[in-house]
């Protein structure tokens, strides 16, 4: 008899026991998070059972949302809820309020239900830092302020993947016990993978770096084998596979959808949080995904997430437009136009760093009116037109602007 294996099998680490263990490391904690989580778990068990019964999509969408909202409100531990299903945020009545805010998609990928493909619930949790009346600002916060995030996948088995900021842990529902048991402790994503996951049907509308990246996945230049394409079209399933096998999942911007499709609060942030906790990365095409500050609860963002090295590659391609100018000379411009009189690029974290590099490399950076580095931004996300690159090339454009001014 294998006593060691038996000892492991009989030492059932339920999700509640796991979270209580974590909580015992913080003597000041009063069990609020455990209570909140047990209500999320209840919602997941309900949805799992409803999916297994084969309920139709529309009914399941509504049912799942109702169950989660009611479970979260009755936990007495929440103040603001944002659900993909509800246009407006829910503000919990004062007698039932608690210190947490939960953002969630009760049934993500639900257009796949009727053909039996894996779907899931995604959630992220913030804490309120004040005891005043809750406002929408309590959830319009960057993902790096989340205290926990996770998803539950309803597939061949029902699995809940959770991070409270100390790694990523996977729990599988044992239907006979009705409990989620720890089956995948401390999940780490491989540093590089051999799968890419994207809706290639949108390829004709992608930008240059995205097109180039996907081309490289298929025709690698460094002699490595081509990546395999896997795309379910259900984020939880695609991200779960990426987490376990490595590789990259992307839903990029395209000409028709400049912000991509996926929602910041309850798709991008929770998955980005899990990826980083598992040793991977999540990038929007411009910056670390968790550093986004959403302005609206249903805001969207492009997303590239997965293995550290794979995301590093797309990051490099995204900055390559400017990098090429730096290495080979020439000019990079994102000018003003009638629709965008300030261009598109942001002064503080796009124009300034690139202008600084250009000048240090002997080039110039010009806004169309003045030296870019002499701008004094009035707002943190202010935009400016920009022309940067080789000294003489920028000199030429400066001369054209000066001539126009003199006319
Ligand atoms: P549905 O909930 O409408 O099925 O959308 C699923 C989803 O939000 C996400 O789970 C997928 O990753 C993504 O959309 C798939 O989008 P495309 O169908 O455009 O590929």
PDB file of C-alpha atoms in Angstrom, residues 15-227:
ATOM      1  CA  UNK A  15     -10.887  25.850  -0.702  1.00  0.00           C
ATOM      2  CA  UNK A  16     -12.325  27.102   2.610  1.00  0.00           C
ATOM      3  CA  UNK A  17      -9.602  25.387   4.614  1.00  0.00           C
ATOM      4  CA  UNK A  18      -7.002  26.805   2.229  1.00  0.00           C
ATOM      5  CA  UNK A  19      -8.260  30.362   2.618  1.00  0.00           C
ATOM      6  CA  UNK A  20      -8.571  29.987   6.402  1.00  0.00           C
ATOM      7  CA  UNK A  21      -4.933  28.834   6.506  1.00  0.00           C
ATOM      8  CA  UNK A  22      -3.908  31.883   4.480  1.00  0.00           C
ATOM      9  CA  UNK A  23      -5.979  34.117   6.712  1.00  0.00           C
ATOM     10  CA  UNK A  24      -4.344  32.788   9.893  1.00  0.00           C
ATOM     11  CA  UNK A  25      -1.124  34.474   8.700  1.00  0.00           C
ATOM     12  CA  UNK A  26      -2.858  37.820   9.337  1.00  0.00           C
ATOM     13  CA  UNK A  27      -3.842  38.023  13.019  1.00  0.00           C
ATOM     14  CA  UNK A  28      -5.943  41.150  12.414  1.00  0.00           C
ATOM     15  CA  UNK A  29      -8.177  39.414   9.866  1.00  0.00           C
ATOM     16  CA  UNK A  30     -11.720  38.629  10.978  1.00  0.00           C
ATOM     17  CA  UNK A  31     -12.756  36.043   8.402  1.00  0.00           C
ATOM     18  CA  UNK A  32     -14.581  38.482   6.116  1.00  0.00           C
ATOM     19  CA  UNK A  33     -12.715  37.314   3.030  1.00  0.00           C
ATOM     20  CA  UNK A  34     -13.461  33.656   3.806  1.00  0.00           C
ATOM     21  CA  UNK A  35     -17.162  34.468   4.063  1.00  0.00           C
ATOM     22  CA  UNK A  36     -17.086  36.452   0.814  1.00  0.00           C
ATOM     23  CA  UNK A  37     -15.274  33.674  -0.987  1.00  0.00           C
ATOM     24  CA  UNK A  38     -17.637  30.977   0.267  1.00  0.00           C
ATOM     25  CA  UNK A  39     -20.479  32.934  -1.345  1.00  0.00           C
ATOM     26  CA  UNK A  40     -18.579  33.133  -4.637  1.00  0.00           C
ATOM     27  CA  UNK A  41     -17.971  29.384  -4.369  1.00  0.00           C
ATOM     28  CA  UNK A  42     -21.693  28.839  -3.809  1.00  0.00           C
ATOM     29  CA  UNK A  43     -22.467  30.779  -7.002  1.00  0.00           C
ATOM     30  CA  UNK A  44     -19.925  28.686  -8.926  1.00  0.00           C
ATOM     31  CA  UNK A  45     -21.431  25.427  -7.659  1.00  0.00           C
ATOM     32  CA  UNK A  46     -24.882  26.593  -8.712  1.00  0.00           C
ATOM     33  CA  UNK A  47     -23.738  27.566 -12.218  1.00  0.00           C
ATOM     34  CA  UNK A  48     -21.815  24.307 -12.552  1.00  0.00           C
ATOM     35  CA  UNK A  49     -24.922  22.302 -11.739  1.00  0.00           C
ATOM     36  CA  UNK A  50     -27.129  24.407 -14.052  1.00  0.00           C
ATOM     37  CA  UNK A  51     -24.644  24.025 -16.937  1.00  0.00           C
ATOM     38  CA  UNK A  52     -24.569  20.253 -16.375  1.00  0.00           C
ATOM     39  CA  UNK A  53     -28.361  20.149 -16.522  1.00  0.00           C
ATOM     40  CA  UNK A  54     -28.132  21.666 -20.008  1.00  0.00           C
ATOM     41  CA  UNK A  55     -30.162  24.822 -19.374  1.00  0.00           C
ATOM     42  CA  UNK A  56     -30.409  27.044 -22.490  1.00  0.00           C
ATOM     43  CA  UNK A  57     -28.061  30.044 -22.845  1.00  0.00           C
ATOM     44  CA  UNK A  58     -30.433  32.928 -22.207  1.00  0.00           C
ATOM     45  CA  UNK A  59     -31.862  31.381 -19.093  1.00  0.00           C
ATOM     46  CA  UNK A  60     -28.407  30.490 -17.781  1.00  0.00           C
ATOM     47  CA  UNK A  61     -27.048  34.022 -18.308  1.00  0.00           C
ATOM     48  CA  UNK A  62     -29.859  35.544 -16.265  1.00  0.00           C
ATOM     49  CA  UNK A  63     -29.910  32.800 -13.628  1.00  0.00           C
ATOM     50  CA  UNK A  64     -26.161  32.932 -13.042  1.00  0.00           C
ATOM     51  CA  UNK A  65     -26.188  36.682 -12.637  1.00  0.00           C
ATOM     52  CA  UNK A  66     -29.098  36.559 -10.176  1.00  0.00           C
ATOM     53  CA  UNK A  67     -27.421  33.878  -8.104  1.00  0.00           C
ATOM     54  CA  UNK A  68     -24.104  35.732  -7.878  1.00  0.00           C
ATOM     55  CA  UNK A  69     -25.664  39.100  -7.082  1.00  0.00           C
ATOM     56  CA  UNK A  70     -27.867  37.621  -4.368  1.00  0.00           C
ATOM     57  CA  UNK A  71     -25.054  35.525  -2.870  1.00  0.00           C
ATOM     58  CA  UNK A  72     -22.678  38.501  -2.816  1.00  0.00           C
ATOM     59  CA  UNK A  73     -25.213  40.914  -1.327  1.00  0.00           C
ATOM     60  CA  UNK A  74     -26.325  38.437   1.331  1.00  0.00           C
ATOM     61  CA  UNK A  75     -22.715  37.736   2.318  1.00  0.00           C
ATOM     62  CA  UNK A  76     -22.835  41.107   4.097  1.00  0.00           C
ATOM     63  CA  UNK A  77     -19.267  41.680   2.968  1.00  0.00           C
ATOM     64  CA  UNK A  78     -19.725  43.748  -0.206  1.00  0.00           C
ATOM     65  CA  UNK A  79     -20.539  47.366  -1.037  1.00  0.00           C
ATOM     66  CA  UNK A  80     -20.277  47.666  -4.830  1.00  0.00           C
ATOM     67  CA  UNK A  81     -20.839  44.975  -7.449  1.00  0.00           C
ATOM     68  CA  UNK A  82     -20.138  45.235 -11.161  1.00  0.00           C
ATOM     69  CA  UNK A  83     -21.497  42.471 -13.376  1.00  0.00           C
ATOM     70  CA  UNK A  84     -21.104  42.037 -17.116  1.00  0.00           C
ATOM     71  CA  UNK A  85     -24.845  41.391 -17.224  1.00  0.00           C
ATOM     72  CA  UNK A  86     -25.886  44.681 -15.583  1.00  0.00           C
ATOM     73  CA  UNK A  87     -25.470  48.036 -17.253  1.00  0.00           C
ATOM     74  CA  UNK A  88     -25.156  49.856 -13.926  1.00  0.00           C
ATOM     75  CA  UNK A  89     -23.162  48.922 -10.835  1.00  0.00           C
ATOM     76  CA  UNK A  90     -25.095  47.582  -7.829  1.00  0.00           C
ATOM     77  CA  UNK A  91     -24.667  49.554  -4.607  1.00  0.00           C
ATOM     78  CA  UNK A  92     -25.479  47.331  -1.660  1.00  0.00           C
ATOM     79  CA  UNK A  93     -28.000  48.727   0.874  1.00  0.00           C
ATOM     80  CA  UNK A  94     -26.300  50.060   3.993  1.00  0.00           C
ATOM     81  CA  UNK A  95     -27.522  47.338   6.406  1.00  0.00           C
ATOM     82  CA  UNK A  96     -25.808  44.647   4.304  1.00  0.00           C
ATOM     83  CA  UNK A  97     -22.617  46.454   3.423  1.00  0.00           C
ATOM     84  CA  UNK A  98     -19.066  45.175   3.870  1.00  0.00           C
ATOM     85  CA  UNK A  99     -15.566  46.203   2.904  1.00  0.00           C
ATOM     86  CA  UNK A 100     -15.255  44.401  -0.457  1.00  0.00           C
ATOM     87  CA  UNK A 101     -16.196  45.318  -4.036  1.00  0.00           C
ATOM     88  CA  UNK A 102     -16.575  42.506  -6.550  1.00  0.00           C
ATOM     89  CA  UNK A 103     -16.374  42.795 -10.353  1.00  0.00           C
ATOM     90  CA  UNK A 104     -17.473  39.703 -12.263  1.00  0.00           C
ATOM     91  CA  UNK A 105     -18.677  38.088 -15.428  1.00  0.00           C
ATOM     92  CA  UNK A 106     -21.095  35.430 -14.193  1.00  0.00           C
ATOM     93  CA  UNK A 107     -21.017  33.389 -17.405  1.00  0.00           C
ATOM     94  CA  UNK A 108     -18.254  34.308 -19.789  1.00  0.00           C
ATOM     95  CA  UNK A 109     -18.230  32.665 -23.220  1.00  0.00           C
ATOM     96  CA  UNK A 110     -21.910  31.893 -22.965  1.00  0.00           C
ATOM     97  CA  UNK A 111     -22.396  31.933 -26.755  1.00  0.00           C
ATOM     98  CA  UNK A 112     -20.593  28.546 -26.577  1.00  0.00           C
ATOM     99  CA  UNK A 113     -23.075  26.924 -24.191  1.00  0.00           C
ATOM    100  CA  UNK A 114     -25.332  25.287 -26.712  1.00  0.00           C
ATOM    101  CA  UNK A 115     -22.452  23.302 -28.228  1.00  0.00           C
ATOM    102  CA  UNK A 116     -21.076  22.125 -24.904  1.00  0.00           C
ATOM    103  CA  UNK A 117     -17.785  24.059 -24.960  1.00  0.00           C
ATOM    104  CA  UNK A 118     -16.179  25.052 -21.629  1.00  0.00           C
ATOM    105  CA  UNK A 119     -17.343  28.367 -20.253  1.00  0.00           C
ATOM    106  CA  UNK A 120     -16.679  30.112 -16.953  1.00  0.00           C
ATOM    107  CA  UNK A 121     -17.188  32.740 -14.284  1.00  0.00           C
ATOM    108  CA  UNK A 122     -14.480  35.392 -13.869  1.00  0.00           C
ATOM    109  CA  UNK A 123     -14.140  37.608 -10.789  1.00  0.00           C
ATOM    110  CA  UNK A 124     -11.914  40.228  -9.232  1.00  0.00           C
ATOM    111  CA  UNK A 125     -12.051  41.644  -5.702  1.00  0.00           C
ATOM    112  CA  UNK A 126     -11.138  45.113  -4.420  1.00  0.00           C
ATOM    113  CA  UNK A 127     -11.270  46.443  -0.876  1.00  0.00           C
ATOM    114  CA  UNK A 128     -12.822  49.778   0.102  1.00  0.00           C
ATOM    115  CA  UNK A 129     -10.293  51.994   1.793  1.00  0.00           C
ATOM    116  CA  UNK A 130     -12.836  54.225   3.507  1.00  0.00           C
ATOM    117  CA  UNK A 131     -16.076  53.938   5.436  1.00  0.00           C
ATOM    118  CA  UNK A 132     -17.931  56.694   3.519  1.00  0.00           C
ATOM    119  CA  UNK A 133     -20.827  56.037   1.166  1.00  0.00           C
ATOM    120  CA  UNK A 134     -19.546  53.739  -1.650  1.00  0.00           C
ATOM    121  CA  UNK A 135     -19.174  55.313  -5.092  1.00  0.00           C
ATOM    122  CA  UNK A 136     -18.287  54.120  -8.562  1.00  0.00           C
ATOM    123  CA  UNK A 137     -14.715  55.256  -7.894  1.00  0.00           C
ATOM    124  CA  UNK A 138     -14.392  52.275  -5.546  1.00  0.00           C
ATOM    125  CA  UNK A 139     -14.280  49.992  -8.588  1.00  0.00           C
ATOM    126  CA  UNK A 140     -12.689  52.310 -11.157  1.00  0.00           C
ATOM    127  CA  UNK A 141      -9.279  51.366  -9.843  1.00  0.00           C
ATOM    128  CA  UNK A 142      -6.260  49.794 -11.541  1.00  0.00           C
ATOM    129  CA  UNK A 143      -6.001  46.018 -11.524  1.00  0.00           C
ATOM    130  CA  UNK A 144      -2.853  46.178  -9.431  1.00  0.00           C
ATOM    131  CA  UNK A 145      -5.096  47.188  -6.501  1.00  0.00           C
ATOM    132  CA  UNK A 146      -7.142  43.981  -6.655  1.00  0.00           C
ATOM    133  CA  UNK A 147      -6.693  41.820  -3.555  1.00  0.00           C
ATOM    134  CA  UNK A 148      -7.833  38.631  -5.245  1.00  0.00           C
ATOM    135  CA  UNK A 149      -8.992  37.321  -8.596  1.00  0.00           C
ATOM    136  CA  UNK A 150     -10.027  34.039 -10.110  1.00  0.00           C
ATOM    137  CA  UNK A 151     -12.206  32.089 -12.446  1.00  0.00           C
ATOM    138  CA  UNK A 152     -14.269  28.946 -12.354  1.00  0.00           C
ATOM    139  CA  UNK A 153     -14.317  26.809 -15.476  1.00  0.00           C
ATOM    140  CA  UNK A 154     -17.317  24.656 -16.267  1.00  0.00           C
ATOM    141  CA  UNK A 155     -15.919  21.963 -18.533  1.00  0.00           C
ATOM    142  CA  UNK A 156     -15.127  18.272 -18.391  1.00  0.00           C
ATOM    143  CA  UNK A 157     -14.533  19.003 -14.701  1.00  0.00           C
ATOM    144  CA  UNK A 158     -15.393  22.092 -12.699  1.00  0.00           C
ATOM    145  CA  UNK A 159     -12.276  23.913 -11.618  1.00  0.00           C
ATOM    146  CA  UNK A 160     -11.806  27.078  -9.598  1.00  0.00           C
ATOM    147  CA  UNK A 161      -8.507  28.908 -10.040  1.00  0.00           C
ATOM    148  CA  UNK A 162      -7.765  31.529  -7.403  1.00  0.00           C
ATOM    149  CA  UNK A 163      -5.077  33.982  -6.420  1.00  0.00           C
ATOM    150  CA  UNK A 164      -5.083  36.106  -3.295  1.00  0.00           C
ATOM    151  CA  UNK A 165      -1.736  37.580  -4.244  1.00  0.00           C
ATOM    152  CA  UNK A 166       0.363  34.629  -3.068  1.00  0.00           C
ATOM    153  CA  UNK A 167       0.567  32.507  -6.201  1.00  0.00           C
ATOM    154  CA  UNK A 168      -2.149  30.757  -8.176  1.00  0.00           C
ATOM    155  CA  UNK A 169      -3.960  27.682  -6.895  1.00  0.00           C
ATOM    156  CA  UNK A 170      -6.433  25.379  -8.637  1.00  0.00           C
ATOM    157  CA  UNK A 171      -9.292  23.552  -6.896  1.00  0.00           C
ATOM    158  CA  UNK A 172     -11.388  20.855  -8.563  1.00  0.00           C
ATOM    159  CA  UNK A 173     -14.993  20.293  -7.571  1.00  0.00           C
ATOM    160  CA  UNK A 174     -15.516  16.797  -6.173  1.00  0.00           C
ATOM    161  CA  UNK A 175     -19.200  16.285  -7.026  1.00  0.00           C
ATOM    162  CA  UNK A 176     -19.661  13.539  -4.436  1.00  0.00           C
ATOM    163  CA  UNK A 177     -18.356  15.797  -1.646  1.00  0.00           C
ATOM    164  CA  UNK A 178     -19.733  19.046  -3.095  1.00  0.00           C
ATOM    165  CA  UNK A 179     -16.369  20.625  -2.236  1.00  0.00           C
ATOM    166  CA  UNK A 180     -13.585  22.267  -4.232  1.00  0.00           C
ATOM    167  CA  UNK A 181     -10.384  20.377  -3.348  1.00  0.00           C
ATOM    168  CA  UNK A 182      -6.874  21.722  -3.956  1.00  0.00           C
ATOM    169  CA  UNK A 183      -5.556  19.740  -6.939  1.00  0.00           C
ATOM    170  CA  UNK A 184      -3.176  22.240  -8.592  1.00  0.00           C
ATOM    171  CA  UNK A 185      -1.143  24.045  -5.905  1.00  0.00           C
ATOM    172  CA  UNK A 186       1.094  26.954  -6.919  1.00  0.00           C
ATOM    173  CA  UNK A 187       0.530  26.921 -10.678  1.00  0.00           C
ATOM    174  CA  UNK A 188       3.436  28.406 -12.638  1.00  0.00           C
ATOM    175  CA  UNK A 189       3.140  29.188 -16.328  1.00  0.00           C
ATOM    176  CA  UNK A 190       6.065  27.960 -18.486  1.00  0.00           C
ATOM    177  CA  UNK A 191       8.374  30.813 -19.490  1.00  0.00           C
ATOM    178  CA  UNK A 192       7.711  30.112 -23.140  1.00  0.00           C
ATOM    179  CA  UNK A 193       5.019  28.081 -24.830  1.00  0.00           C
ATOM    180  CA  UNK A 194       4.277  26.615 -28.218  1.00  0.00           C
ATOM    181  CA  UNK A 195       0.660  27.703 -28.580  1.00  0.00           C
ATOM    182  CA  UNK A 196      -0.843  30.998 -29.731  1.00  0.00           C
ATOM    183  CA  UNK A 197      -4.513  31.726 -29.280  1.00  0.00           C
ATOM    184  CA  UNK A 198      -6.330  34.433 -31.219  1.00  0.00           C
ATOM    185  CA  UNK A 199      -9.382  34.968 -33.419  1.00  0.00           C
ATOM    186  CA  UNK A 200      -7.522  35.053 -36.742  1.00  0.00           C
ATOM    187  CA  UNK A 201     -10.749  35.915 -38.539  1.00  0.00           C
ATOM    188  CA  UNK A 202     -10.008  39.519 -37.548  1.00  0.00           C
ATOM    189  CA  UNK A 203      -6.507  39.472 -39.111  1.00  0.00           C
ATOM    190  CA  UNK A 204      -7.312  41.829 -42.000  1.00  0.00           C
ATOM    191  CA  UNK A 205      -8.002  44.592 -39.491  1.00  0.00           C
ATOM    192  CA  UNK A 206      -4.976  44.137 -37.187  1.00  0.00           C
ATOM    193  CA  UNK A 207      -2.192  46.682 -36.777  1.00  0.00           C
ATOM    194  CA  UNK A 208       1.364  46.055 -38.049  1.00  0.00           C
ATOM    195  CA  UNK A 209       2.976  44.661 -34.864  1.00  0.00           C
ATOM    196  CA  UNK A 210       0.113  42.209 -34.204  1.00  0.00           C
ATOM    197  CA  UNK A 211       0.226  40.961 -37.793  1.00  0.00           C
ATOM    198  CA  UNK A 212       3.978  40.581 -37.593  1.00  0.00           C
ATOM    199  CA  UNK A 213       3.784  38.743 -34.270  1.00  0.00           C
ATOM    200  CA  UNK A 214       1.240  36.180 -35.512  1.00  0.00           C
ATOM    201  CA  UNK A 215       3.279  35.740 -38.686  1.00  0.00           C
ATOM    202  CA  UNK A 216       6.295  34.939 -36.514  1.00  0.00           C
ATOM    203  CA  UNK A 217       4.273  32.382 -34.547  1.00  0.00           C
ATOM    204  CA  UNK A 218       3.647  30.578 -37.829  1.00  0.00           C
ATOM    205  CA  UNK A 219       6.990  31.194 -39.537  1.00  0.00           C
ATOM    206  CA  UNK A 220       9.583  31.644 -36.751  1.00  0.00           C
ATOM    207  CA  UNK A 221      12.782  33.276 -37.913  1.00  0.00           C
ATOM    208  CA  UNK A 222      15.033  31.796 -35.203  1.00  0.00           C
ATOM    209  CA  UNK A 223      14.707  28.169 -36.313  1.00  0.00           C
ATOM    210  CA  UNK A 224      12.321  27.274 -33.465  1.00  0.00           C
ATOM    211  CA  UNK A 225       9.250  25.189 -34.345  1.00  0.00           C
ATOM    212  CA  UNK A 226       6.084  27.006 -35.409  1.00  0.00           C
ATOM    213  CA  UNK A 227       3.526  27.520 -32.653  1.00  0.00           C
TER     214      UNK A 227
END
